[in-house]
Structure formats: structure tokens, C-alpha cells
């Protein structure tokens, strides 16, 4: 004889049950349990369990890459441990929404179903970053490299990861013109960038009388003769010798042979 449904506290009170032995059956969906009870003046409370695994809240575990990603399930945030594992604990059966996000990665959203069994899911977020590699080709060796205004080191060098998209790059080296450009970083790719630096100097040879000290803009460079590279610009060349009048000339150096 059907007597009703349990309330939110999982209880049901049945009135006017005669003393004696009765068979009790509880049903939930297709599952059911039966037990024999004996009702008396002092024995009126009974507990019956329906052995349905779908009624139990199983454990939910996510394993994520990168390990510093944030996992959100049904609006609640979870932080992975050092191994990138998120133990969400007991989560009720049914449909649940999740989202996983991390810096410089594409977020992932979706749904999963808990059906009485432990639920495990591995998620590897797609990188939204790449790298730029400056080799030591030609005059690049030893050049100073800046990305988005930040100095990252001297060539050859590979940058730390850069967010996908356009970045400004500046390369400087003594005796060469400053190189300015924009580079496009693609997802999970290394961009090898090897521009040809434009010379901004000339090879200069200065000769003077025997034993004369040669000065360039007030800095002594040699005696009698000197050869070297000078950046473009205007210079004062002097020949100095004790007991002699100093001779000077002014020359503008261009980046021509």
C-alpha cells in the first residue's frame, strides 16, 4: 500500500499503523529496498536505505595544464596544487558547468555529468603565447634587444614567452643604426628574427708627423698613425707633439667607405 514521499529531511510520517510486523518498501526511480519492521508502542521510528549509487555524491577531480590555472565549477573557484590537480571534493550528481583559465592561455568552458562514479578530467589549455629568437647572425652578435620597451638582453637570445599578437622590437648596437620593427607572435611558435643592421660608421685612417700623438674629440687614439671605426658625425682630429704647435682639422664622417 503506497503511503507517500519523504520530505526534504528524508522523513515520512505514516498514521494509523497497527502494531505488529509489517513489510516496508522504499523506492527511488528504478531502485528499491525492502525490510521487515515491528511496530509497537515504543518502536515507531525506522530507517531504510535505497542502495542506489546515483544518490551518492562522488568525488570530482580535475588535472590542469598549466598548473597555475583557475578552475571554476558552478561558480565556485578551485586552486590546483603544485602538480596541477584540483580535488573538488564531493559534488552532487547531475549536470555541472566548468571553466578553466590561465594567463596567456585560451580559456576552456564546458559541461560534465556526474552519475554516481568518481569523475576525473584532464584539461590542457592551448597556449596564447610564443617566443622570439634573435640569433648572432652578422652584426647582431652582442646587440642589445628590447621588446615593448623592456631590455631583455644581448643577442644571441631567446625571449621569455610573449602574448600572441604584435610586439615592438628595438635592437641597438654601437656603430649601427637603431633597428625598430614590429613582429607578430603566433600561438606556441618560436619566431626567429634576424634583421640586417645598417652600418652607421666609417673606417677612418689618420696619419701625422713622426711621433705625433693623434687625438679624436680630445681622446688620444695613437701615435703617428691610427686606423679605426667611427660612428657618423662631426669630429675634431688633432696632432700633438711636445715643442710643436698643435694642428687640428674638423671632418664630418658619413657611413660611406
PDB file of C-alpha atoms in Angstrom:
ATOM      1  CA  UNK A   1       0.000   0.000   0.000  1.00  0.00           C
ATOM      2  CA  UNK A   2       1.516   3.321  -1.103  1.00  0.00           C
ATOM      3  CA  UNK A   3       1.906   5.780   1.791  1.00  0.00           C
ATOM      4  CA  UNK A   4       3.638   8.846   0.282  1.00  0.00           C
ATOM      5  CA  UNK A   5       7.001  10.505  -0.361  1.00  0.00           C
ATOM      6  CA  UNK A   6       9.711  11.597   2.027  1.00  0.00           C
ATOM      7  CA  UNK A   7      10.181  15.323   2.602  1.00  0.00           C
ATOM      8  CA  UNK A   8      13.351  17.419   2.327  1.00  0.00           C
ATOM      9  CA  UNK A   9      14.551  15.909   5.584  1.00  0.00           C
ATOM     10  CA  UNK A  10      14.144  12.435   4.077  1.00  0.00           C
ATOM     11  CA  UNK A  11      11.370  11.533   6.503  1.00  0.00           C
ATOM     12  CA  UNK A  12       7.751  10.439   6.160  1.00  0.00           C
ATOM     13  CA  UNK A  13       5.198  10.030   8.948  1.00  0.00           C
ATOM     14  CA  UNK A  14       2.548   7.375   8.389  1.00  0.00           C
ATOM     15  CA  UNK A  15      -0.531   7.468  10.610  1.00  0.00           C
ATOM     16  CA  UNK A  16      -2.732   4.653  11.935  1.00  0.00           C
ATOM     17  CA  UNK A  17      -0.301   1.780  11.542  1.00  0.00           C
ATOM     18  CA  UNK A  18      -1.359  -1.265  13.521  1.00  0.00           C
ATOM     19  CA  UNK A  19       1.004  -2.833  15.999  1.00  0.00           C
ATOM     20  CA  UNK A  20       2.786  -5.880  14.691  1.00  0.00           C
ATOM     21  CA  UNK A  21       5.093  -6.957  11.891  1.00  0.00           C
ATOM     22  CA  UNK A  22       4.957  -5.153   8.540  1.00  0.00           C
ATOM     23  CA  UNK A  23       6.938  -5.204   5.309  1.00  0.00           C
ATOM     24  CA  UNK A  24       8.349  -1.810   4.391  1.00  0.00           C
ATOM     25  CA  UNK A  25       9.461  -0.935   0.851  1.00  0.00           C
ATOM     26  CA  UNK A  26      11.121   2.302  -0.281  1.00  0.00           C
ATOM     27  CA  UNK A  27      11.569   3.168  -3.935  1.00  0.00           C
ATOM     28  CA  UNK A  28      13.627   5.764  -5.775  1.00  0.00           C
ATOM     29  CA  UNK A  29      13.473   5.605  -9.549  1.00  0.00           C
ATOM     30  CA  UNK A  30      14.078   2.023 -10.549  1.00  0.00           C
ATOM     31  CA  UNK A  31      15.845   1.213  -7.309  1.00  0.00           C
ATOM     32  CA  UNK A  32      14.094  -0.143  -4.235  1.00  0.00           C
ATOM     33  CA  UNK A  33      14.818  -1.635  -0.810  1.00  0.00           C
ATOM     34  CA  UNK A  34      12.656  -3.785   1.462  1.00  0.00           C
ATOM     35  CA  UNK A  35      12.840  -4.571   5.162  1.00  0.00           C
ATOM     36  CA  UNK A  36      10.658  -6.071   7.877  1.00  0.00           C
ATOM     37  CA  UNK A  37       9.650  -3.863  10.781  1.00  0.00           C
ATOM     38  CA  UNK A  38       7.794  -4.479  14.029  1.00  0.00           C
ATOM     39  CA  UNK A  39       5.648  -1.594  15.226  1.00  0.00           C
ATOM     40  CA  UNK A  40       4.906  -1.264  18.944  1.00  0.00           C
ATOM     41  CA  UNK A  41       4.213   1.489  21.448  1.00  0.00           C
ATOM     42  CA  UNK A  42       7.928   2.094  21.858  1.00  0.00           C
ATOM     43  CA  UNK A  43       9.120   1.180  18.377  1.00  0.00           C
ATOM     44  CA  UNK A  44       7.846   3.727  15.835  1.00  0.00           C
ATOM     45  CA  UNK A  45      10.977   5.062  14.164  1.00  0.00           C
ATOM     46  CA  UNK A  46      12.586   3.142  11.291  1.00  0.00           C
ATOM     47  CA  UNK A  47      15.348   3.836   8.799  1.00  0.00           C
ATOM     48  CA  UNK A  48      15.599   2.290   5.370  1.00  0.00           C
ATOM     49  CA  UNK A  49      18.253   2.980   2.727  1.00  0.00           C
ATOM     50  CA  UNK A  50      17.851   2.665  -1.004  1.00  0.00           C
ATOM     51  CA  UNK A  51      21.098   1.257  -2.333  1.00  0.00           C
ATOM     52  CA  UNK A  52      21.312   3.492  -5.379  1.00  0.00           C
ATOM     53  CA  UNK A  53      24.803   4.727  -6.365  1.00  0.00           C
ATOM     54  CA  UNK A  54      23.169   7.595  -8.233  1.00  0.00           C
ATOM     55  CA  UNK A  55      22.090   9.057  -4.902  1.00  0.00           C
ATOM     56  CA  UNK A  56      25.628   9.397  -3.602  1.00  0.00           C
ATOM     57  CA  UNK A  57      27.776  12.467  -4.258  1.00  0.00           C
ATOM     58  CA  UNK A  58      31.014  11.231  -5.824  1.00  0.00           C
ATOM     59  CA  UNK A  59      34.413  12.904  -5.909  1.00  0.00           C
ATOM     60  CA  UNK A  60      35.300  15.209  -8.792  1.00  0.00           C
ATOM     61  CA  UNK A  61      38.954  15.697  -9.763  1.00  0.00           C
ATOM     62  CA  UNK A  62      40.444  17.922 -12.483  1.00  0.00           C
ATOM     63  CA  UNK A  63      44.057  17.831 -13.665  1.00  0.00           C
ATOM     64  CA  UNK A  64      45.053  21.004 -15.482  1.00  0.00           C
ATOM     65  CA  UNK A  65      47.940  22.406 -17.518  1.00  0.00           C
ATOM     66  CA  UNK A  66      49.292  24.959 -16.756  1.00  0.00           C
ATOM     67  CA  UNK A  67      49.395  24.184 -13.070  1.00  0.00           C
ATOM     68  CA  UNK A  68      48.550  27.747 -12.061  1.00  0.00           C
ATOM     69  CA  UNK A  69      45.200  27.710 -13.876  1.00  0.00           C
ATOM     70  CA  UNK A  70      41.979  28.548 -12.067  1.00  0.00           C
ATOM     71  CA  UNK A  71      39.142  26.019 -12.151  1.00  0.00           C
ATOM     72  CA  UNK A  72      35.573  27.234 -11.642  1.00  0.00           C
ATOM     73  CA  UNK A  73      32.740  24.730 -11.184  1.00  0.00           C
ATOM     74  CA  UNK A  74      29.188  26.032 -10.935  1.00  0.00           C
ATOM     75  CA  UNK A  75      30.554  29.437  -9.966  1.00  0.00           C
ATOM     76  CA  UNK A  76      32.931  28.166  -7.275  1.00  0.00           C
ATOM     77  CA  UNK A  77      36.674  28.639  -7.825  1.00  0.00           C
ATOM     78  CA  UNK A  78      39.265  25.965  -7.053  1.00  0.00           C
ATOM     79  CA  UNK A  79      43.071  26.358  -6.981  1.00  0.00           C
ATOM     80  CA  UNK A  80      45.247  23.453  -8.222  1.00  0.00           C
ATOM     81  CA  UNK A  81      48.028  22.023  -6.087  1.00  0.00           C
ATOM     82  CA  UNK A  82      51.688  22.030  -7.158  1.00  0.00           C
ATOM     83  CA  UNK A  83      51.010  19.143  -9.531  1.00  0.00           C
ATOM     84  CA  UNK A  84      48.086  20.883 -11.225  1.00  0.00           C
ATOM     85  CA  UNK A  85      45.488  18.641  -9.537  1.00  0.00           C
ATOM     86  CA  UNK A  86      42.205  20.064  -8.280  1.00  0.00           C
ATOM     87  CA  UNK A  87      40.313  17.893  -5.807  1.00  0.00           C
ATOM     88  CA  UNK A  88      36.824  19.385  -5.877  1.00  0.00           C
ATOM     89  CA  UNK A  89      35.550  17.013  -3.218  1.00  0.00           C
ATOM     90  CA  UNK A  90      32.005  15.679  -3.254  1.00  0.00           C
ATOM     91  CA  UNK A  91      29.766  17.153  -5.930  1.00  0.00           C
ATOM     92  CA  UNK A  92      26.156  16.148  -6.382  1.00  0.00           C
ATOM     93  CA  UNK A  93      25.015  14.036  -9.288  1.00  0.00           C
ATOM     94  CA  UNK A  94      23.743  15.757 -12.395  1.00  0.00           C
ATOM     95  CA  UNK A  95      24.964  18.319 -14.923  1.00  0.00           C
ATOM     96  CA  UNK A  96      27.636  20.832 -13.945  1.00  0.00           C
ATOM     97  CA  UNK A  97      29.367  23.695 -15.733  1.00  0.00           C
ATOM     98  CA  UNK A  98      33.105  24.339 -15.564  1.00  0.00           C
ATOM     99  CA  UNK A  99      35.554  26.916 -16.852  1.00  0.00           C
ATOM    100  CA  UNK A 100      39.349  26.836 -16.717  1.00  0.00           C
ATOM    101  CA  UNK A 101      41.503  29.888 -17.329  1.00  0.00           C
ATOM    102  CA  UNK A 102      45.152  30.942 -17.026  1.00  0.00           C
ATOM    103  CA  UNK A 103      47.272  33.875 -18.089  1.00  0.00           C
ATOM    104  CA  UNK A 104      48.395  33.777 -21.742  1.00  0.00           C
ATOM    105  CA  UNK A 105      46.171  30.751 -22.474  1.00  0.00           C
ATOM    106  CA  UNK A 106      42.833  30.285 -24.177  1.00  0.00           C
ATOM    107  CA  UNK A 107      40.142  29.586 -21.595  1.00  0.00           C
ATOM    108  CA  UNK A 108      38.094  26.397 -21.837  1.00  0.00           C
ATOM    109  CA  UNK A 109      34.446  26.102 -20.859  1.00  0.00           C
ATOM    110  CA  UNK A 110      32.155  23.121 -20.873  1.00  0.00           C
ATOM    111  CA  UNK A 111      29.815  20.831 -19.008  1.00  0.00           C
ATOM    112  CA  UNK A 112      30.205  17.452 -17.373  1.00  0.00           C
ATOM    113  CA  UNK A 113      27.830  14.902 -15.883  1.00  0.00           C
ATOM    114  CA  UNK A 114      28.241  13.238 -12.506  1.00  0.00           C
ATOM    115  CA  UNK A 115      26.408   9.915 -12.370  1.00  0.00           C
ATOM    116  CA  UNK A 116      27.420   8.244  -9.158  1.00  0.00           C
ATOM    117  CA  UNK A 117      31.001   7.470 -10.102  1.00  0.00           C
ATOM    118  CA  UNK A 118      34.207   9.362  -9.388  1.00  0.00           C
ATOM    119  CA  UNK A 119      34.650  11.917 -12.162  1.00  0.00           C
ATOM    120  CA  UNK A 120      38.136  12.747 -13.424  1.00  0.00           C
ATOM    121  CA  UNK A 121      39.040  15.092 -16.263  1.00  0.00           C
ATOM    122  CA  UNK A 122      42.365  16.318 -17.688  1.00  0.00           C
ATOM    123  CA  UNK A 123      42.463  19.686 -19.417  1.00  0.00           C
ATOM    124  CA  UNK A 124      45.466  21.195 -21.212  1.00  0.00           C
ATOM    125  CA  UNK A 125      44.827  24.793 -22.138  1.00  0.00           C
ATOM    126  CA  UNK A 126      46.001  25.967 -25.543  1.00  0.00           C
ATOM    127  CA  UNK A 127      48.871  28.460 -25.291  1.00  0.00           C
ATOM    128  CA  UNK A 128      48.169  32.019 -26.345  1.00  0.00           C
ATOM    129  CA  UNK A 129      51.847  32.923 -26.430  1.00  0.00           C
ATOM    130  CA  UNK A 130      55.073  32.351 -28.332  1.00  0.00           C
ATOM    131  CA  UNK A 131      58.721  33.389 -28.339  1.00  0.00           C
ATOM    132  CA  UNK A 132      61.144  35.425 -30.415  1.00  0.00           C
ATOM    133  CA  UNK A 133      64.687  34.237 -31.013  1.00  0.00           C
ATOM    134  CA  UNK A 134      67.463  36.673 -32.005  1.00  0.00           C
ATOM    135  CA  UNK A 135      70.489  34.781 -33.391  1.00  0.00           C
ATOM    136  CA  UNK A 136      74.077  36.022 -33.614  1.00  0.00           C
ATOM    137  CA  UNK A 137      73.924  36.419 -37.374  1.00  0.00           C
ATOM    138  CA  UNK A 138      76.224  39.101 -38.755  1.00  0.00           C
ATOM    139  CA  UNK A 139      76.343  42.298 -36.724  1.00  0.00           C
ATOM    140  CA  UNK A 140      73.574  41.064 -34.371  1.00  0.00           C
ATOM    141  CA  UNK A 141      76.095  39.369 -32.102  1.00  0.00           C
ATOM    142  CA  UNK A 142      76.248  41.410 -28.903  1.00  0.00           C
ATOM    143  CA  UNK A 143      73.438  43.767 -29.921  1.00  0.00           C
ATOM    144  CA  UNK A 144      71.056  44.950 -27.184  1.00  0.00           C
ATOM    145  CA  UNK A 145      67.460  43.747 -27.630  1.00  0.00           C
ATOM    146  CA  UNK A 146      64.331  45.485 -26.327  1.00  0.00           C
ATOM    147  CA  UNK A 147      60.762  44.158 -26.584  1.00  0.00           C
ATOM    148  CA  UNK A 148      57.875  46.528 -25.906  1.00  0.00           C
ATOM    149  CA  UNK A 149      60.390  48.914 -24.370  1.00  0.00           C
ATOM    150  CA  UNK A 150      61.878  46.362 -21.941  1.00  0.00           C
ATOM    151  CA  UNK A 151      65.528  45.309 -22.241  1.00  0.00           C
ATOM    152  CA  UNK A 152      65.707  41.512 -22.420  1.00  0.00           C
ATOM    153  CA  UNK A 153      69.446  41.014 -23.022  1.00  0.00           C
ATOM    154  CA  UNK A 154      72.056  40.857 -25.771  1.00  0.00           C
ATOM    155  CA  UNK A 155      71.981  38.662 -28.876  1.00  0.00           C
ATOM    156  CA  UNK A 156      72.003  35.757 -29.284  1.00  0.00           C
ATOM    157  CA  UNK A 157      68.950  35.486 -27.046  1.00  0.00           C
ATOM    158  CA  UNK A 158      65.536  33.825 -26.868  1.00  0.00           C
ATOM    159  CA  UNK A 159      62.809  35.813 -25.157  1.00  0.00           C
ATOM    160  CA  UNK A 160      60.577  34.657 -22.365  1.00  0.00           C
ATOM    161  CA  UNK A 161      57.069  33.812 -23.538  1.00  0.00           C
ATOM    162  CA  UNK A 162      55.214  36.673 -25.193  1.00  0.00           C
ATOM    163  CA  UNK A 163      51.462  37.009 -25.555  1.00  0.00           C
ATOM    164  CA  UNK A 164      50.311  36.190 -29.075  1.00  0.00           C
ATOM    165  CA  UNK A 165      49.942  39.264 -31.241  1.00  0.00           C
ATOM    166  CA  UNK A 166      52.035  42.248 -32.261  1.00  0.00           C
ATOM    167  CA  UNK A 167      55.067  43.401 -30.277  1.00  0.00           C
ATOM    168  CA  UNK A 168      57.519  46.230 -30.792  1.00  0.00           C
ATOM    169  CA  UNK A 169      61.168  45.298 -31.043  1.00  0.00           C
ATOM    170  CA  UNK A 170      64.237  47.535 -30.850  1.00  0.00           C
ATOM    171  CA  UNK A 171      67.822  46.449 -31.470  1.00  0.00           C
ATOM    172  CA  UNK A 172      70.745  48.727 -30.753  1.00  0.00           C
ATOM    173  CA  UNK A 173      74.484  48.346 -31.233  1.00  0.00           C
ATOM    174  CA  UNK A 174      77.337  50.784 -31.225  1.00  0.00           C
ATOM    175  CA  UNK A 175      78.278  51.936 -34.751  1.00  0.00           C
ATOM    176  CA  UNK A 176      74.942  50.745 -36.194  1.00  0.00           C
ATOM    177  CA  UNK A 177      71.642  52.482 -36.724  1.00  0.00           C
ATOM    178  CA  UNK A 178      68.858  51.685 -34.276  1.00  0.00           C
ATOM    179  CA  UNK A 179      66.606  48.972 -35.667  1.00  0.00           C
ATOM    180  CA  UNK A 180      62.878  49.429 -34.956  1.00  0.00           C
ATOM    181  CA  UNK A 181      60.194  46.997 -36.098  1.00  0.00           C
ATOM    182  CA  UNK A 182      57.003  45.170 -35.156  1.00  0.00           C
ATOM    183  CA  UNK A 183      56.871  41.385 -35.010  1.00  0.00           C
ATOM    184  CA  UNK A 184      53.867  39.053 -34.950  1.00  0.00           C
ATOM    185  CA  UNK A 185      53.971  36.329 -32.302  1.00  0.00           C
ATOM    186  CA  UNK A 186      51.905  33.234 -33.075  1.00  0.00           C
ATOM    187  CA  UNK A 187      50.490  30.652 -30.693  1.00  0.00           C
ATOM    188  CA  UNK A 188      53.125  28.263 -29.346  1.00  0.00           C
ATOM    189  CA  UNK A 189      55.674  29.162 -32.056  1.00  0.00           C
ATOM    190  CA  UNK A 190      59.245  30.479 -31.946  1.00  0.00           C
ATOM    191  CA  UNK A 191      59.862  33.389 -34.317  1.00  0.00           C
ATOM    192  CA  UNK A 192      63.479  33.586 -35.490  1.00  0.00           C
ATOM    193  CA  UNK A 193      64.122  37.243 -36.166  1.00  0.00           C
ATOM    194  CA  UNK A 194      67.456  38.183 -37.760  1.00  0.00           C
ATOM    195  CA  UNK A 195      67.333  41.659 -39.334  1.00  0.00           C
ATOM    196  CA  UNK A 196      70.389  43.100 -41.045  1.00  0.00           C
ATOM    197  CA  UNK A 197      71.704  46.022 -39.044  1.00  0.00           C
ATOM    198  CA  UNK A 198      72.592  49.081 -41.096  1.00  0.00           C
ATOM    199  CA  UNK A 199      76.113  50.359 -40.595  1.00  0.00           C
ATOM    200  CA  UNK A 200      76.343  53.859 -39.146  1.00  0.00           C
ATOM    201  CA  UNK A 201      80.131  54.231 -39.206  1.00  0.00           C
ATOM    202  CA  UNK A 202      83.160  54.556 -41.430  1.00  0.00           C
ATOM    203  CA  UNK A 203      86.644  53.118 -41.206  1.00  0.00           C
ATOM    204  CA  UNK A 204      88.922  56.095 -40.707  1.00  0.00           C
ATOM    205  CA  UNK A 205      92.727  56.371 -41.061  1.00  0.00           C
ATOM    206  CA  UNK A 206      94.636  59.342 -39.607  1.00  0.00           C
ATOM    207  CA  UNK A 207      98.339  59.970 -40.231  1.00  0.00           C
ATOM    208  CA  UNK A 208     100.575  62.713 -38.908  1.00  0.00           C
ATOM    209  CA  UNK A 209     104.207  63.599 -38.430  1.00  0.00           C
ATOM    210  CA  UNK A 210     106.505  61.106 -36.826  1.00  0.00           C
ATOM    211  CA  UNK A 211     105.978  60.883 -33.095  1.00  0.00           C
ATOM    212  CA  UNK A 212     102.823  62.986 -33.090  1.00  0.00           C
ATOM    213  CA  UNK A 213     100.039  61.937 -30.730  1.00  0.00           C
ATOM    214  CA  UNK A 214      96.721  61.658 -32.542  1.00  0.00           C
ATOM    215  CA  UNK A 215      93.562  62.792 -30.723  1.00  0.00           C
ATOM    216  CA  UNK A 216      89.938  62.351 -31.798  1.00  0.00           C
ATOM    217  CA  UNK A 217      87.498  64.657 -29.997  1.00  0.00           C
ATOM    218  CA  UNK A 218      90.038  65.067 -27.221  1.00  0.00           C
ATOM    219  CA  UNK A 219      90.745  61.335 -26.763  1.00  0.00           C
ATOM    220  CA  UNK A 220      94.169  60.009 -27.646  1.00  0.00           C
ATOM    221  CA  UNK A 221      93.969  57.216 -30.196  1.00  0.00           C
ATOM    222  CA  UNK A 222      97.535  56.526 -31.241  1.00  0.00           C
ATOM    223  CA  UNK A 223     100.897  57.887 -32.338  1.00  0.00           C
ATOM    224  CA  UNK A 224     101.929  58.859 -35.870  1.00  0.00           C
ATOM    225  CA  UNK A 225      99.109  56.795 -37.428  1.00  0.00           C
ATOM    226  CA  UNK A 226      95.777  55.404 -36.320  1.00  0.00           C
ATOM    227  CA  UNK A 227      93.004  53.433 -38.038  1.00  0.00           C
ATOM    228  CA  UNK A 228      89.613  52.609 -36.563  1.00  0.00           C
ATOM    229  CA  UNK A 229      85.848  52.789 -36.867  1.00  0.00           C
ATOM    230  CA  UNK A 230      83.974  55.961 -36.044  1.00  0.00           C
ATOM    231  CA  UNK A 231      80.229  56.474 -35.892  1.00  0.00           C
ATOM    232  CA  UNK A 232      78.777  59.057 -38.245  1.00  0.00           C
ATOM    233  CA  UNK A 233      79.055  62.616 -37.028  1.00  0.00           C
ATOM    234  CA  UNK A 234      81.471  65.533 -36.837  1.00  0.00           C
ATOM    235  CA  UNK A 235      84.897  65.090 -35.248  1.00  0.00           C
ATOM    236  CA  UNK A 236      87.913  67.201 -34.424  1.00  0.00           C
ATOM    237  CA  UNK A 237      91.194  65.451 -35.215  1.00  0.00           C
ATOM    238  CA  UNK A 238      94.366  66.774 -33.594  1.00  0.00           C
ATOM    239  CA  UNK A 239      98.076  66.089 -33.867  1.00  0.00           C
ATOM    240  CA  UNK A 240     100.008  66.987 -30.750  1.00  0.00           C
ATOM    241  CA  UNK A 241     103.760  66.912 -30.137  1.00  0.00           C
ATOM    242  CA  UNK A 242     105.854  68.460 -27.449  1.00  0.00           C
ATOM    243  CA  UNK A 243     107.578  71.587 -28.663  1.00  0.00           C
ATOM    244  CA  UNK A 244     105.269  71.843 -31.650  1.00  0.00           C
ATOM    245  CA  UNK A 245     102.129  73.759 -32.388  1.00  0.00           C
ATOM    246  CA  UNK A 246      99.009  71.578 -32.276  1.00  0.00           C
ATOM    247  CA  UNK A 247      97.303  71.115 -35.620  1.00  0.00           C
ATOM    248  CA  UNK A 248      93.610  70.262 -35.857  1.00  0.00           C
ATOM    249  CA  UNK A 249      91.052  69.634 -38.576  1.00  0.00           C
ATOM    250  CA  UNK A 250      87.294  69.087 -38.444  1.00  0.00           C
ATOM    251  CA  UNK A 251      85.673  66.399 -40.525  1.00  0.00           C
ATOM    252  CA  UNK A 252      82.128  65.067 -40.862  1.00  0.00           C
ATOM    253  CA  UNK A 253      82.080  61.287 -41.096  1.00  0.00           C
ATOM    254  CA  UNK A 254      79.386  59.565 -43.128  1.00  0.00           C
ATOM    255  CA  UNK A 255      78.658  55.873 -43.450  1.00  0.00           C
ATOM    256  CA  UNK A 256      80.424  55.627 -46.779  1.00  0.00           C
ATOM    257  CA  UNK A 257      83.612  53.688 -47.473  1.00  0.00           C
TER     258      UNK A 257
END
